[in-house]
Coordinates of C-alpha atoms and ligand atoms in Angstrom, one line a residue:
X6 CA 11.3 25.4 -16.0
X7 CA 8.5 22.8 -16.6
X8 CA 8.7 19.3 -18.1
X9 CA 7.3 18.3 -21.4
X10 CA 4.7 15.7 -20.6
X11 CA 3.3 13.3 -23.2
X12 CA -0.6 13.8 -23.4
X13 CA -0.9 9.9 -23.2
X14 CA 1.0 10.0 -19.8
X15 CA -1.2 12.7 -18.4
X16 CA -4.3 10.8 -19.7
X17 CA -3.2 7.5 -18.2
X18 CA -2.8 9.4 -14.8
X19 CA -6.2 11.1 -15.2
X20 CA -8.0 7.8 -15.9
X21 CA -6.2 5.9 -13.0
X22 CA -7.7 5.4 -9.5
X23 CA -4.7 3.7 -8.0
X24 CA -1.3 5.2 -8.7
X25 CA 1.7 3.1 -7.4
X26 CA 4.9 5.0 -7.1
X27 CA 8.4 3.2 -7.0
X28 CA 11.1 5.7 -5.8
X29 CA 14.8 5.6 -5.3
X30 CA 17.5 8.0 -4.1
X31 CA 16.9 10.4 -7.0
X32 CA 13.6 11.3 -5.3
X33 CA 15.5 12.9 -2.4
X34 CA 18.3 14.5 -4.4
X35 CA 16.5 17.9 -4.5
X36 CA 16.3 17.7 -0.8
X37 CA 20.0 17.7 -0.7
X38 CA 20.3 14.0 0.3
X39 CA 23.0 12.5 -1.9
X40 CA 21.9 9.5 -4.1
X41 CA 23.3 6.2 -3.2
X42 CA 25.8 6.0 -5.8
X43 CA 26.8 9.8 -5.6
X44 CA 30.3 10.2 -4.1
X45 CA 29.9 11.2 -0.5
X46 CA 31.8 14.4 0.5
X47 CA 33.5 15.4 3.9
X48 CA 34.1 13.1 6.7
X49 CA 32.7 9.9 4.9
X50 CA 34.2 10.6 1.5
X51 CA 36.7 7.7 1.6
X52 CA 34.1 5.2 2.6
X53 CA 32.3 3.3 -0.2
X54 CA 28.7 2.8 1.0
X55 CA 28.6 -0.6 -0.7
X56 CA 31.3 -1.6 1.7
X57 CA 29.7 -0.2 4.9
X58 CA 26.1 -1.2 4.3
X59 CA 27.0 -5.0 4.7
X60 CA 26.7 -7.5 7.6
X61 CA 30.5 -8.0 7.3
X62 CA 31.2 -4.3 8.0
X63 CA 28.8 -4.4 11.0
X64 CA 30.4 -7.7 12.4
X65 CA 34.0 -6.1 12.1
X66 CA 33.4 -2.6 13.0
X67 CA 30.0 -1.8 14.6
X68 CA 31.0 1.6 15.9
X69 CA 31.9 2.7 12.4
X70 CA 28.7 1.4 10.8
X71 CA 26.5 2.9 13.6
X72 CA 28.2 6.3 13.3
X73 CA 27.7 6.3 9.5
X74 CA 23.9 5.6 9.8
X75 CA 23.5 8.2 12.6
X76 CA 25.3 10.7 10.4
X77 CA 22.9 9.8 7.5
X78 CA 19.9 10.1 9.8
X79 CA 21.1 13.5 10.9
X80 CA 21.5 14.7 7.3
X81 CA 17.9 13.6 6.6
X82 CA 16.7 15.0 9.8
X83 CA 18.1 18.5 8.6
X84 CA 16.7 18.0 5.2
X85 CA 13.2 18.9 4.0
X86 CA 10.8 17.1 1.5
X87 CA 11.0 18.7 -1.9
X88 CA 8.3 19.6 -4.5
X89 CA 8.3 16.1 -5.7
X90 CA 7.5 14.6 -2.3
X91 CA 4.9 17.3 -1.9
X92 CA 3.3 16.6 -5.3
X93 CA 3.0 12.9 -4.4
X94 CA 1.2 13.9 -1.2
X95 CA -1.1 16.4 -3.0
X96 CA -2.0 13.6 -5.5
X97 CA -3.9 11.9 -2.7
X98 CA -6.5 14.5 -3.1
X99 CA -7.7 12.8 -6.3
X100 CA -6.1 9.4 -6.3
X101 CA -5.1 6.4 -4.1
X102 CA -1.3 6.7 -4.0
X103 CA 0.7 3.7 -2.8
X104 CA 4.4 4.5 -2.5
X105 CA 7.0 1.6 -2.5
X106 CA 10.3 3.3 -1.8
X107 CA 13.9 1.9 -1.8
X108 CA 14.9 5.0 0.3
X109 CA 15.6 4.8 4.0
X110 CA 14.7 8.4 4.7
X111 CA 11.3 9.7 6.0
X112 CA 10.8 12.5 3.5
X113 CA 7.7 10.9 1.9
X114 CA 6.1 10.6 5.3
X115 CA 7.1 14.2 6.3
X116 CA 5.6 15.5 3.0
X117 CA 2.2 13.9 4.1
X118 CA 2.1 10.7 2.0
X119 CA -0.1 8.2 3.9
X120 CA 0.8 4.8 2.3
X121 CA 4.7 4.3 2.2
X122 CA 6.4 0.9 2.3
X123 CA 10.3 0.9 2.9
X124 CA 11.6 -2.0 0.9
X125 CA 15.2 -1.4 2.1
X126 CA 14.2 -0.4 5.7
X127 CA 14.5 3.0 7.4
X128 CA 17.1 5.2 9.1
X129 CA 14.6 5.8 11.8
X130 CA 13.8 2.2 12.9
X131 CA 16.8 0.9 14.8
X132 CA 16.4 -2.6 16.3
X133 CA 18.2 -5.0 18.4
X134 CA 20.7 -7.1 16.4
X135 CA 19.7 -10.1 18.4
X136 CA 16.0 -10.0 19.5
X137 CA 15.0 -7.6 16.8
X138 CA 13.0 -5.3 19.5
X139 CA 12.6 -1.8 18.1
X140 CA 14.9 0.7 20.0
X141 CA 13.6 4.0 21.0
X142 CA 16.5 5.2 23.1
X143 CA 17.7 8.9 23.1
X144 CA 21.1 7.9 21.8
X145 CA 19.4 6.9 18.5
X146 CA 17.8 10.5 18.1
X147 CA 19.2 12.1 15.0
X148 CA 19.4 15.5 16.8
X149 CA 22.8 14.6 18.0
X150 CA 25.1 15.4 15.1
X151 CA 27.6 12.6 14.7
X152 CA 31.1 13.9 13.8
X153 CA 33.0 11.0 15.2
X154 CA 34.0 8.2 12.9
X155 CA 33.1 5.6 15.5
X156 CA 30.2 5.6 17.9
X157 CA 29.5 2.6 19.9
X158 CA 25.9 1.3 19.2
X159 CA 23.5 1.4 22.3
X160 CA 22.7 -1.9 24.0
X161 CA 19.2 -3.3 23.8
X162 CA 17.6 -2.8 27.1
X163 CA 16.0 -6.3 27.0
X164 CA 18.9 -8.5 26.0
X165 CA 21.9 -6.1 26.1
X166 CA 22.9 -7.0 22.5
X167 CA 24.1 -4.1 20.2
X168 CA 21.3 -2.2 18.5
X169 CA 21.6 -2.1 14.7
X170 CA 20.5 0.3 12.0
X171 CA 17.0 -0.7 10.8
X172 CA 18.1 -0.8 7.0
X173 CA 18.6 -3.7 4.7
X174 CA 22.3 -4.5 4.1
X175 CA 23.6 -6.1 0.9
X176 CA 23.0 -9.8 1.0
X177 CA 20.0 -9.4 3.6
X178 CA 16.4 -10.3 2.8
X179 CA 13.8 -7.5 2.5
X180 CA 11.3 -7.0 5.4
X181 CA 8.3 -9.3 4.8
X182 CA 5.7 -6.8 5.7
X183 CA 7.2 -4.0 3.3
X184 CA 7.6 -6.6 0.5
X185 CA 4.0 -7.8 0.8
X186 CA 2.5 -4.3 0.9
X187 CA 4.7 -3.2 -2.0
X188 CA 3.8 -6.3 -4.1
X189 CA 0.1 -5.7 -3.5
X190 CA 0.5 -2.0 -4.4
X191 CA 1.8 -3.1 -7.8
X192 CA -1.0 -5.7 -8.1
X193 CA -3.7 -3.0 -7.7
X194 CA -1.9 -0.3 -9.7
X195 CA -3.7 1.4 -12.6
X196 CA -0.6 3.3 -13.4
X197 CA 3.0 3.1 -12.0
X198 CA 5.4 6.0 -11.7
X199 CA 9.1 5.2 -11.3
X200 CA 11.0 8.0 -9.9
X201 CA 14.8 8.6 -9.3
X202 CA 16.1 5.1 -9.4
X203 CA 18.8 3.5 -11.4
X204 CA 16.7 0.3 -11.3
X205 CA 19.7 -2.1 -10.7
X206 CA 19.0 -3.7 -7.3
X207 CA 16.6 -6.6 -7.2
X208 CA 14.2 -7.9 -6.1
X209 CA 12.8 -4.3 -5.8
X210 CA 13.5 -3.4 -9.4
X211 CA 11.4 -6.5 -10.4
X212 CA 8.2 -4.9 -9.2
X213 CA 7.7 -2.4 -11.9
X214 CA 8.9 -4.9 -14.4
X215 CA 6.1 -7.2 -13.4
X216 CA 3.6 -4.4 -13.6
X217 CA 4.8 -3.5 -17.2
X218 CA 4.5 -7.2 -18.3
X219 CA 0.9 -7.0 -17.2
X220 CA 0.4 -4.1 -19.5
X221 CA 0.1 -1.4 -16.8
X222 CA 1.4 1.9 -18.1
X223 CA 4.8 2.8 -16.4
X224 CA 5.9 6.5 -16.4
X225 CA 9.5 7.2 -15.4
X226 CA 10.9 10.5 -14.1
X227 CA 14.6 10.6 -14.3
X228 CA 17.1 13.1 -15.8
X229 CA 19.1 10.1 -17.1
X230 CA 18.0 6.8 -18.7
X231 CA 18.0 3.9 -16.2
X232 CA 17.9 0.1 -16.3
X233 CA 14.1 0.4 -16.1
X234 CA 13.8 3.0 -19.1
X235 CA 13.3 -0.1 -21.3
X236 CA 10.1 -1.2 -19.7
X237 CA 8.6 2.3 -19.2
X238 CA 5.8 3.3 -21.4
X239 CA 7.0 7.0 -21.1
X240 CA 10.5 8.0 -19.8
X241 CA 10.5 11.6 -18.9
X242 CA 13.9 13.3 -18.7
X243 CA 13.0 15.5 -15.8
X244 CA 13.9 15.6 -12.1
X245 CA 11.5 14.3 -9.4
X246 CA 10.6 17.8 -8.2
X247 CA 10.1 19.3 -11.8
X248 CA 8.5 16.3 -13.3
X249 CA 6.1 15.3 -10.6
X250 CA 4.9 19.0 -10.1
X251 CA 4.4 19.4 -13.7
X252 CA 2.2 16.2 -13.8
X253 CA 0.1 17.6 -10.9
X254 CA -0.3 21.0 -12.7
X255 CA -1.3 19.0 -15.9
X256 CA -3.8 17.0 -14.0
X257 CA -5.1 20.1 -12.3
X258 CA -5.5 21.8 -15.8
X259 CA -7.2 18.7 -17.2
X260 CA -9.7 18.6 -14.4
Ligands
OAD355 P1 21.1 5.2 -7.4 O1 22.0 6.2 -6.8 O2 21.6 3.9 -7.8 O3 20.3 5.9 -8.5 C1 19.8 7.2 -8.4 C2 19.0 7.5 -9.6 O4 18.4 8.8 -9.4 C3 19.9 7.6 -10.9 O5 19.2 6.9 -12.0 C4 19.8 9.1 -11.2 O6 19.9 9.4 -12.7 C5 18.5 9.6 -10.6 N1 18.4 11.0 -10.2 C6 19.4 11.8 -9.7 N2 19.0 13.0 -9.4 C7 17.6 12.9 -9.6 C8 16.5 13.9 -9.5 N3 16.7 15.0 -9.0 N4 15.2 13.4 -9.8 C9 15.0 12.1 -10.3 N5 16.1 11.3 -10.5 C10 17.3 11.6 -10.1 O7 19.9 5.1 -6.2 P2 18.9 3.9 -6.1 O8 18.3 3.6 -7.5 O9 17.8 4.4 -5.2 O10 20.0 -0.5 -1.7 O11 19.6 2.7 -5.6 C11 18.8 1.6 -5.3 C12 19.4 0.9 -4.1 O12 20.8 0.5 -4.4 C13 19.4 1.5 -2.8 O13 18.1 1.4 -2.2 C14 20.4 0.8 -2.1 C15 21.6 0.6 -3.2 O14 22.2 -0.7 -3.1 C16 20.3 -0.9 -0.5 O15 20.9 -0.3 0.3 C17 19.8 -2.4 -0.2

């Protein structure tokens, strides 16, 4: 089943040199990774991500928060990039593709995309909660399936403080380097793709809005309308895997 793509959308992509892609959890849904606002199943069903992904939860129960993120890292480790991730990697054959993702998984990188900035951090970048030193210990490896509700976080070898997940929690600032590279990706964009995001979390969601305000074509791929549909030049009701691979096929066909 393909996706109906407006000719203008394909033409905007064909003319573009720099394609900036803003992705959210829907990008990884077809890899079997639950979207942020899907209800989790199993062990973690009764926990609301918005309650765990907070500095308060970390302060009051670090073992629960560490176990939850280790479990999520394990889920991602077992998952594979989908056709949508691969389409964005293939697009690099003909375009400069700059990805700014809200996702904390590594599926864009594993599909072969070479420019990915993680606005909300990464499951695979634990760091010391005190001295911020990156942690490479074996106990942060996602091979170890985590089935316990609590796992004590490892201690930083340099200062012995607890190691924390390398993700952005509600109320925390975005990583400066990721924000700067994402902002410049939108500055240089000839076209912006918005894929699989509800577009409700700022400041990230402000990036495609700013591009649209400058008249840059914005093409959204989402089975549902989102908070960014209003600023999209084209909003295509298709999933990431179906929509993005259809776009690559159309570009291939149009030469
Ligand atoms: P959400 O769960 O809010 O939204 C997922 C979006 O993906 C929805 O609009 C779905 O319609 C869409 N979707 C679902 N399946 C899809 C598919 N197969 N293809 C394309 N789209 C699909 O996730 P995000 O928008 O990523 O922030 O959430 C943004 C941020 O909210 C997260 O990064 C997180 C959360 O607060 C932090 O953790 C700081």
